PDB file of C-alpha atoms in Angstrom:
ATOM      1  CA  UNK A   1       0.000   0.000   0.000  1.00 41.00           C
ATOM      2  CA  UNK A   2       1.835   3.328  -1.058  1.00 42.00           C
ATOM      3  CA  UNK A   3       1.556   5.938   1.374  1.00 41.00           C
ATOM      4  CA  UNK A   4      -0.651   7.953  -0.872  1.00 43.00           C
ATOM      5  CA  UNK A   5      -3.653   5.290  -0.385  1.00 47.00           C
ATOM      6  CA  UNK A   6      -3.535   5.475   3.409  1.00 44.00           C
ATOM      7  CA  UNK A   7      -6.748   7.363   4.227  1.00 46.00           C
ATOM      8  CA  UNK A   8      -7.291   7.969   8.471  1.00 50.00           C
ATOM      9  CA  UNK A   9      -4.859   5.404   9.807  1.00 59.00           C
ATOM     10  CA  UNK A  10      -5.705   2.722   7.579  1.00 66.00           C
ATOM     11  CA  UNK A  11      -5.364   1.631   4.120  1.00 79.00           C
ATOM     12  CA  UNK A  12      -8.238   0.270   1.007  1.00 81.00           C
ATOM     13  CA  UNK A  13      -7.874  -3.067  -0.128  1.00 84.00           C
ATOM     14  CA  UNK A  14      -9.417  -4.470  -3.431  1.00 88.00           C
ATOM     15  CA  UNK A  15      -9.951  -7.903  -4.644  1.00 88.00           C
ATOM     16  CA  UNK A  16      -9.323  -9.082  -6.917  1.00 89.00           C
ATOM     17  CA  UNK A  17      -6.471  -6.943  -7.237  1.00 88.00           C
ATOM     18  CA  UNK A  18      -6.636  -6.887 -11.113  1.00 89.00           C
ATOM     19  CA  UNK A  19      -9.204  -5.208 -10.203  1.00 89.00           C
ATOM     20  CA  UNK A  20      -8.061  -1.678  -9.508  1.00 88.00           C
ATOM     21  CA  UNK A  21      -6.792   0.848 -11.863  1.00 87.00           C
ATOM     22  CA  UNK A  22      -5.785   3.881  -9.701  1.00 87.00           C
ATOM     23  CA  UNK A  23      -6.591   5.852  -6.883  1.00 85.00           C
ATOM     24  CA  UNK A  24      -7.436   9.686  -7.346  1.00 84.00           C
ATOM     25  CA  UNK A  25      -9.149  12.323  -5.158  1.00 84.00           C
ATOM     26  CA  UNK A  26     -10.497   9.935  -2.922  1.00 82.00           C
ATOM     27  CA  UNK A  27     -12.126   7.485  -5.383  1.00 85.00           C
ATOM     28  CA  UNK A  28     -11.152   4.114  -6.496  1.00 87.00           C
ATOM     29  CA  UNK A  29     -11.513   3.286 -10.009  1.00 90.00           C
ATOM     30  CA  UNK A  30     -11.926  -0.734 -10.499  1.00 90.00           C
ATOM     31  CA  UNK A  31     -12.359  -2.671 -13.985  1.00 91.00           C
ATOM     32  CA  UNK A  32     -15.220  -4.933 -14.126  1.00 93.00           C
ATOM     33  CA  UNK A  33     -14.785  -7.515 -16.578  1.00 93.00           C
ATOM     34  CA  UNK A  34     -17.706  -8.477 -19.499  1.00 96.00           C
ATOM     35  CA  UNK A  35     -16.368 -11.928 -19.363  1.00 97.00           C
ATOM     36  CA  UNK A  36     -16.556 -14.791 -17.010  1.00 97.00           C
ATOM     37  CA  UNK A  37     -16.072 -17.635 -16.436  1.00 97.00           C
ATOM     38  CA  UNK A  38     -18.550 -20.639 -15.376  1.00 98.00           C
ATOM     39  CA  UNK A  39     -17.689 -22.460 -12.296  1.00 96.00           C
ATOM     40  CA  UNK A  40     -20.077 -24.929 -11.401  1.00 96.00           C
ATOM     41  CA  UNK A  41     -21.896 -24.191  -8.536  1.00 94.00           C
ATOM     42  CA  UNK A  42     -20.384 -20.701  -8.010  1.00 96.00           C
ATOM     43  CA  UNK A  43     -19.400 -17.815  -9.507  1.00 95.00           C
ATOM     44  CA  UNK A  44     -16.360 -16.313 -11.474  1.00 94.00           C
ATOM     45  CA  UNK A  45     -14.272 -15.410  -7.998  1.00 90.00           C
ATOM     46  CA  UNK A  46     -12.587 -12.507 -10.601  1.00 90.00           C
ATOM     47  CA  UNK A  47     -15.572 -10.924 -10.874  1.00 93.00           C
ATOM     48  CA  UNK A  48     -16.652 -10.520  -7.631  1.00 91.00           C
ATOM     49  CA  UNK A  49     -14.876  -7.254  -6.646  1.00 89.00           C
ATOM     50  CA  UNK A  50     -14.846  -6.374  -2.877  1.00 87.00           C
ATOM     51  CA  UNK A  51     -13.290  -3.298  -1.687  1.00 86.00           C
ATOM     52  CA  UNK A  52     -12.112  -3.203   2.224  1.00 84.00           C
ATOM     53  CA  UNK A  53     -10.005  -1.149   4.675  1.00 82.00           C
ATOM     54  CA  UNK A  54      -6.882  -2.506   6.368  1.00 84.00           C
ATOM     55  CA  UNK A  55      -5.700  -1.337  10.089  1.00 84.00           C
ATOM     56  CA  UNK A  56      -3.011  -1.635  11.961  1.00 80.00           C
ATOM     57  CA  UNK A  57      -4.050  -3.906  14.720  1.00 81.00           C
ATOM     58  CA  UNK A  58      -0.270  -3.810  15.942  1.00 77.00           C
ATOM     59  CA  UNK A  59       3.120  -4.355  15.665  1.00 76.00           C
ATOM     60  CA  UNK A  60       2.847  -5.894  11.869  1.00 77.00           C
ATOM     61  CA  UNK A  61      -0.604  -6.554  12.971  1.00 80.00           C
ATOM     62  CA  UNK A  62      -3.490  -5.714  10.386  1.00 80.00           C
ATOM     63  CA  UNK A  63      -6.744  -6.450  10.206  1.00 85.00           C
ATOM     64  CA  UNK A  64      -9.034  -6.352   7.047  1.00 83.00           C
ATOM     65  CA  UNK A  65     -12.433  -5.906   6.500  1.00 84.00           C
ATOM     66  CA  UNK A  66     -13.830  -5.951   2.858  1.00 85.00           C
ATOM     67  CA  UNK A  67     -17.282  -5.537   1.915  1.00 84.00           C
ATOM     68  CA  UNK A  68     -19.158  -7.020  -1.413  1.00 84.00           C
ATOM     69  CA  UNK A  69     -19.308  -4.285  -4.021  1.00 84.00           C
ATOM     70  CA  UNK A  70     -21.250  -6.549  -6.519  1.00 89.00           C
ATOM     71  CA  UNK A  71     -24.726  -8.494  -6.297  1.00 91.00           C
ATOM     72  CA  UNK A  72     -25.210 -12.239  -8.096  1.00 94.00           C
ATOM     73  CA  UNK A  73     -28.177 -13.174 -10.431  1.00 95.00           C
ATOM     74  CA  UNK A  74     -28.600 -17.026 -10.377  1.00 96.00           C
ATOM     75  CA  UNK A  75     -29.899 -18.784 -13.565  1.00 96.00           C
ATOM     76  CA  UNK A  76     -30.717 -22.243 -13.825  1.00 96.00           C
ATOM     77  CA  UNK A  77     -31.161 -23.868 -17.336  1.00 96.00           C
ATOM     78  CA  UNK A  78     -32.261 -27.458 -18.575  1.00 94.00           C
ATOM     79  CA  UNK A  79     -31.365 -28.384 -22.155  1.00 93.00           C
ATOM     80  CA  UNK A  80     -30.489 -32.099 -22.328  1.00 94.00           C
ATOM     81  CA  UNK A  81     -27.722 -32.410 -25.110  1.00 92.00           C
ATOM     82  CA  UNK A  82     -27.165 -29.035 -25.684  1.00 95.00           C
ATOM     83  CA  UNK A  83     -23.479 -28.303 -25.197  1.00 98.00           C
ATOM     84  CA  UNK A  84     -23.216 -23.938 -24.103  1.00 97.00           C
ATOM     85  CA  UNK A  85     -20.642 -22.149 -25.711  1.00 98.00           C
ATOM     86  CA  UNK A  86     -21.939 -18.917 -23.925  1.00 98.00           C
ATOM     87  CA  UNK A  87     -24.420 -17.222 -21.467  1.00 98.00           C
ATOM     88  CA  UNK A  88     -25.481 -13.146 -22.217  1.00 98.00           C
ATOM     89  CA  UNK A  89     -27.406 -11.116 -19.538  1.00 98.00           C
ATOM     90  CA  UNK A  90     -27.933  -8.012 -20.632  1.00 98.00           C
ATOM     91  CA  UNK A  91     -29.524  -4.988 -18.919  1.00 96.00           C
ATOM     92  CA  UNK A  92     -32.608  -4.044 -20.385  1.00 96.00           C
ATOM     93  CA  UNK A  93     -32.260  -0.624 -18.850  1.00 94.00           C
ATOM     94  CA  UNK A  94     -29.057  -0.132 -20.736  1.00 94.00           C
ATOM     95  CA  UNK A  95     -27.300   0.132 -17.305  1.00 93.00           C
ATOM     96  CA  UNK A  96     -23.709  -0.837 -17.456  1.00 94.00           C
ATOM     97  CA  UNK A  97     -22.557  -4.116 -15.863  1.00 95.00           C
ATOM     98  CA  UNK A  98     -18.824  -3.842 -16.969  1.00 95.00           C
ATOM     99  CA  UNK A  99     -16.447  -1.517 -17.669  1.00 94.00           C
ATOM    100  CA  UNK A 100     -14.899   1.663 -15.737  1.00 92.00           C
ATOM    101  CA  UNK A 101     -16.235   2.141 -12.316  1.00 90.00           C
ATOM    102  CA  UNK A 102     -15.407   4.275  -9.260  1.00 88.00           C
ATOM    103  CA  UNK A 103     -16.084   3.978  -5.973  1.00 85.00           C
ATOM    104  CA  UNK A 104     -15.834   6.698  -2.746  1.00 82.00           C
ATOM    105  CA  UNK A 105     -12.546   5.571  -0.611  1.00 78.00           C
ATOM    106  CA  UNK A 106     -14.123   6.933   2.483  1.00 76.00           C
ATOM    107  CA  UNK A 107     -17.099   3.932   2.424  1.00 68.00           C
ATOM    108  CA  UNK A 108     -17.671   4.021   5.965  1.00 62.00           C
ATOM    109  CA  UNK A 109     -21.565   4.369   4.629  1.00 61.00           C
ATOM    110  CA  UNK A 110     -21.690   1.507   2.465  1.00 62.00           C
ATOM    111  CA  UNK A 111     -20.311   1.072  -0.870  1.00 65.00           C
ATOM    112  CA  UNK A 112     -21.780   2.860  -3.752  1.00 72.00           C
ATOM    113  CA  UNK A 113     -20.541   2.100  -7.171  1.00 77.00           C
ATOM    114  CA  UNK A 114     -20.885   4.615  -9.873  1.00 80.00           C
ATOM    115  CA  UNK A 115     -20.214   3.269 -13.300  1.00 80.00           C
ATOM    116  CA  UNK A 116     -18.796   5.171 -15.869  1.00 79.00           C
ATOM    117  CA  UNK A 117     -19.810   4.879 -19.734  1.00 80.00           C
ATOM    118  CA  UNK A 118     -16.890   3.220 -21.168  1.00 89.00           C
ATOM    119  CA  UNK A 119     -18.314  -0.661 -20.458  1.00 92.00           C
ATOM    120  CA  UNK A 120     -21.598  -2.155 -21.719  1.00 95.00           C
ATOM    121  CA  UNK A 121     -24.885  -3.030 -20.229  1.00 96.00           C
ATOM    122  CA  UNK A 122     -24.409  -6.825 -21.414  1.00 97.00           C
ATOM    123  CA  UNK A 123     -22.313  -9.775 -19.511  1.00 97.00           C
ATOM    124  CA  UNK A 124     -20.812 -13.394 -21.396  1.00 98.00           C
ATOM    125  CA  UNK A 125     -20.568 -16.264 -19.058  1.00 98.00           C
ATOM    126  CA  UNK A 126     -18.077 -18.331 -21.136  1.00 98.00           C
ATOM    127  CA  UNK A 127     -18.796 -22.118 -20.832  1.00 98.00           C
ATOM    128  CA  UNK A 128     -16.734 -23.672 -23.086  1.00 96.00           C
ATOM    129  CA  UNK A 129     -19.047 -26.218 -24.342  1.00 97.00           C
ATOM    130  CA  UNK A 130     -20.595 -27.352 -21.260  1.00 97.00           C
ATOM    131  CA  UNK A 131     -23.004 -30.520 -21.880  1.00 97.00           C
ATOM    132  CA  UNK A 132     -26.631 -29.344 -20.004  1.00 96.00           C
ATOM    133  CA  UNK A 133     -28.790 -32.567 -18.756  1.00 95.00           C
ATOM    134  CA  UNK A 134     -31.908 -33.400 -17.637  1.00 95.00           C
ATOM    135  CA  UNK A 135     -31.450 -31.614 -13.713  1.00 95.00           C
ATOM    136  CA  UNK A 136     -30.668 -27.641 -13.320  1.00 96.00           C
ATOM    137  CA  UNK A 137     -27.784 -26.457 -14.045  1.00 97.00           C
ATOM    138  CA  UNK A 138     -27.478 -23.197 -12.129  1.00 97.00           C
ATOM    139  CA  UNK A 139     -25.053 -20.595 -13.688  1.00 98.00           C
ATOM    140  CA  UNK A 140     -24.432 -17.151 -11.423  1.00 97.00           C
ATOM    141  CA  UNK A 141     -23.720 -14.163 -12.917  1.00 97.00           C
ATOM    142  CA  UNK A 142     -21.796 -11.413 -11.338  1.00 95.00           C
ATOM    143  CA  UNK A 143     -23.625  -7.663 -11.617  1.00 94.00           C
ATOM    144  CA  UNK A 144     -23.119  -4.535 -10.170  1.00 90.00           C
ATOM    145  CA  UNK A 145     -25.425  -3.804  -7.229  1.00 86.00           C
ATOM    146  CA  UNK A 146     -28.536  -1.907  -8.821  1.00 86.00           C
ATOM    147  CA  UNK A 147     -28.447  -3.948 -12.078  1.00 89.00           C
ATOM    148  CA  UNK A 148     -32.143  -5.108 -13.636  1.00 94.00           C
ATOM    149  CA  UNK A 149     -34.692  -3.149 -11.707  1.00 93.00           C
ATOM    150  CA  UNK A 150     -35.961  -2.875 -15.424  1.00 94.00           C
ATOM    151  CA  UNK A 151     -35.240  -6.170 -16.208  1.00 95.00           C
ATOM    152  CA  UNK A 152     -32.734  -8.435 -18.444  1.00 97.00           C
ATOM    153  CA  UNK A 153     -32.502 -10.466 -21.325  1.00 97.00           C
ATOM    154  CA  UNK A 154     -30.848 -13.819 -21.506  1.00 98.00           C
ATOM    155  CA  UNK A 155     -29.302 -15.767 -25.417  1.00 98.00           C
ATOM    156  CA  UNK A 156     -28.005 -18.828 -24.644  1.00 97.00           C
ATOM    157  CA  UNK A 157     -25.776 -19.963 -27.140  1.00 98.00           C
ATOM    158  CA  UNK A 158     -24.716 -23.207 -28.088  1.00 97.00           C
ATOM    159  CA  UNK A 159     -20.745 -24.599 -29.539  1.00 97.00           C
ATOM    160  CA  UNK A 160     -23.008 -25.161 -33.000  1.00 96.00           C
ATOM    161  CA  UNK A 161     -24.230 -21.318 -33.140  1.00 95.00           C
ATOM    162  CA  UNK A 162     -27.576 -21.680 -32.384  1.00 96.00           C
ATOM    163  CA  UNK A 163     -29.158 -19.312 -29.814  1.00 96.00           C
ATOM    164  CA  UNK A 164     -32.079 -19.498 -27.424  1.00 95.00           C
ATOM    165  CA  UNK A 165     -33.519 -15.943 -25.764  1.00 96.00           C
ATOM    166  CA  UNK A 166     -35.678 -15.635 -22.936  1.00 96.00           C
ATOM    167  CA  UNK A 167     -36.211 -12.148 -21.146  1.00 95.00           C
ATOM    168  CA  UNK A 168     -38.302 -10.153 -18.059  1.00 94.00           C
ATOM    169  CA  UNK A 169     -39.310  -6.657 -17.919  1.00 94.00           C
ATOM    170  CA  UNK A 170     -40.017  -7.648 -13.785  1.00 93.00           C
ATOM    171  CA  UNK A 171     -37.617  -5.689 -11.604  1.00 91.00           C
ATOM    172  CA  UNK A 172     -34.955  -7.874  -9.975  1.00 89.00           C
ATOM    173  CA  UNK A 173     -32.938  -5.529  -8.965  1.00 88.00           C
ATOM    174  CA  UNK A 174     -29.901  -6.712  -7.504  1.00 84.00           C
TER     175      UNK A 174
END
C-alpha cells in the first residue's frame, strides 16, 4: 500500500487486485470484466470485486475488513444435449454491468458504485461447451449492485451457433 492510499490510519484493499486501476481524489476506479467464467456451482471469484479497509491492529498486525461491491443473479437452465458455448445477460435498462467504475474511498456508509460509460450493459458467461442434462444447471452471474430493476434479457448460445432468448421486464434488482 503506497503511502498515498492510506486514508485515516488505515489503508483500502481491493480484490481481486486486477481489479483496480488507480486511486485519485479519494475514489477508487476498479475494472469490471464483461467476461466470465462458469464455475459450477459458483461464480467467477474474478468478478466478484470487494473493496475493504486494512488497520493496523499492531506491531505488523493488520486487520481487514472488505465488503461485497457486486450483487449475483442465479440462472438455472435445462437443455439435455445441448453443449453452451456462452451465457449473455444483458440490462434491459441499458445500465452498465462492466467496464470503468469508481467507488468513494471513504465507504464508511456503504459502498456505492458509480459506473462510468466506457463498459456495456451486457455480460458473457463463457462455458466452453458445457453438456446441459436433464437436472438444473445453475449458472451465477456477477452484476453490479442496482443492475435489472428494469429487467434483463438472456441468449443462450450453443458450440453449434444456435441461440435461445428468454427475457423479463419484472424488476430484480440486484
Amino acid at each position: 500500500v503506497a503511502e498515498k492510499d492510506v486514508i485515516d490510519d488505515s489503508a483500502r484493499a481491493i480484490f481481486p487486485s486486477s481489479a483496480f486501476s488507480s486511486f485519485v481524489d479519494g475514489n477508487i476506479t476498479l475494472s469490471i470484466p464483461q467476461h466470465q467464467t462458469y464455475i459450477p456451482g459458483s461464480f467467477d471469484h474474478g468478478a466478484n470485486i470487494m473493496v475493504g479497509e486494512v488497520t493496523a491492529t499492531g506491531t505488523d498486525s493488520y486487520s481487514a475488513s472488505f465488503k461485497n461491491m457486486m450483487g449475483v443473479l442465479k440462472l438455472s437452465i435445462t437443455s439435455p444435449g445441448c453443449y453452451i458455448s456462452t451465457i449473455t445477460v444483458t440490462d434491459k435498462a441499458g445500465k452498465n454491468l462492466w467496464g470503468t467504475a469508481t467507488i468513494p474511498a471513504d465507504f464508511t456508509d456503504g459502498v456505492s458504485v458509480d459506473m462510468l460509460s466506457d463498459g456495456g450493459s451486457s455480460i458473457v458467461i463463457d462455458c466452453d461447451g458445457l453438456e446441459l442434462t436433464m437436472e438444473e444447471t445453475s449458472f451465477y452471474v456477477v452484476v453490479p449492485v442496482g443492475a435489472f430493476a428494469n429487467g434483463f434479457d438472456v441468449e443462450v448460445s450453443s458450440v453449434k451457433g444456435k441461440t435461445a432468448s428468454k427475457g423479463t421486464t419484472k424488476n430484480n434488482e440486484i
